[in-house]
GROMACS .gro file of C-alpha atoms in nm:
model
   47
    1MET     CA    1  -1.031   1.699   1.233
    2LYS     CA    2  -0.884   1.722   0.924
    3HIS     CA    3  -0.677   1.362   0.780
    4ASN     CA    4  -0.464   1.352   0.455
    5VAL     CA    5  -0.533   1.054   0.288
    6ILE     CA    6  -0.302   0.894   0.005
    7LEU     CA    7  -0.387   0.562  -0.145
    8VAL     CA    8  -0.114   0.378  -0.320
    9VAL     CA    9  -0.224   0.092  -0.557
   10LEU     CA   10   0.037  -0.114  -0.737
   11ASP     CA   11  -0.121  -0.352  -0.949
   12GLY     CA   12   0.090  -0.683  -1.000
   13LEU     CA   13   0.385  -0.589  -0.768
   14ASN     CA   14   0.467  -0.857  -0.531
   15PHE     CA   15   0.416  -0.753  -0.140
   16GLU     CA   16   0.723  -0.818  -0.011
   17VAL     CA   17   0.878  -0.623  -0.296
   18ALA     CA   18   0.669  -0.314  -0.263
   19ARG     CA   19   0.760  -0.301   0.115
   20HIS     CA   20   1.123  -0.324   0.049
   21ALA     CA   21   1.116  -0.065  -0.238
   22MET     CA   22   0.904   0.189  -0.040
   23GLY     CA   23   1.097   0.260   0.241
   24HIS     CA   24   0.988   0.577   0.299
   25LEU     CA   25   0.633   0.481   0.308
   26GLN     CA   26   0.741   0.222   0.574
   27ALA     CA   27   0.906   0.482   0.769
   28TYR     CA   28   0.595   0.644   0.811
   29VAL     CA   29   0.433   0.321   0.934
   30GLY     CA   30   0.688   0.293   1.197
   31ALA     CA   31   0.647   0.624   1.317
   32GLY     CA   32   0.257   0.583   1.377
   33ARG     CA   33   0.196   0.845   1.070
   34ALA     CA   34   0.057   0.577   0.806
   35ALA     CA   35  -0.087   0.223   0.794
   36LEU     CA   36  -0.015  -0.075   0.584
   37TYR     CA   37  -0.300  -0.282   0.457
   38THR     CA   38  -0.278  -0.605   0.241
   39LEU     CA   39  -0.571  -0.676  -0.004
   40GLU     CA   40  -0.651  -0.944  -0.210
   41CYS     CA   41  -0.845  -0.887  -0.497
   42GLU     CA   42  -1.049  -1.114  -0.776
   43LEU     CA   43  -0.900  -1.099  -1.126
   44PRO     CA   44  -1.145  -0.882  -1.350
   45ALA     CA   45  -1.395  -1.046  -1.565
   46LEU     CA   46  -1.307  -1.120  -1.947
   47SER     CA   47  -1.575  -0.945  -2.133
   0.00000   0.00000   0.00000
């Protein structure tokens, strides 16, 4: 089975603001055509 993947990475944008601003992606999630995940990442090392 072929799956299309679109990865959206928003650096520095609050999760709630991103959810509100991207209603079309929320519609896909609501229709079961997409999934929404929250990631917590570490700051990069200063080098």
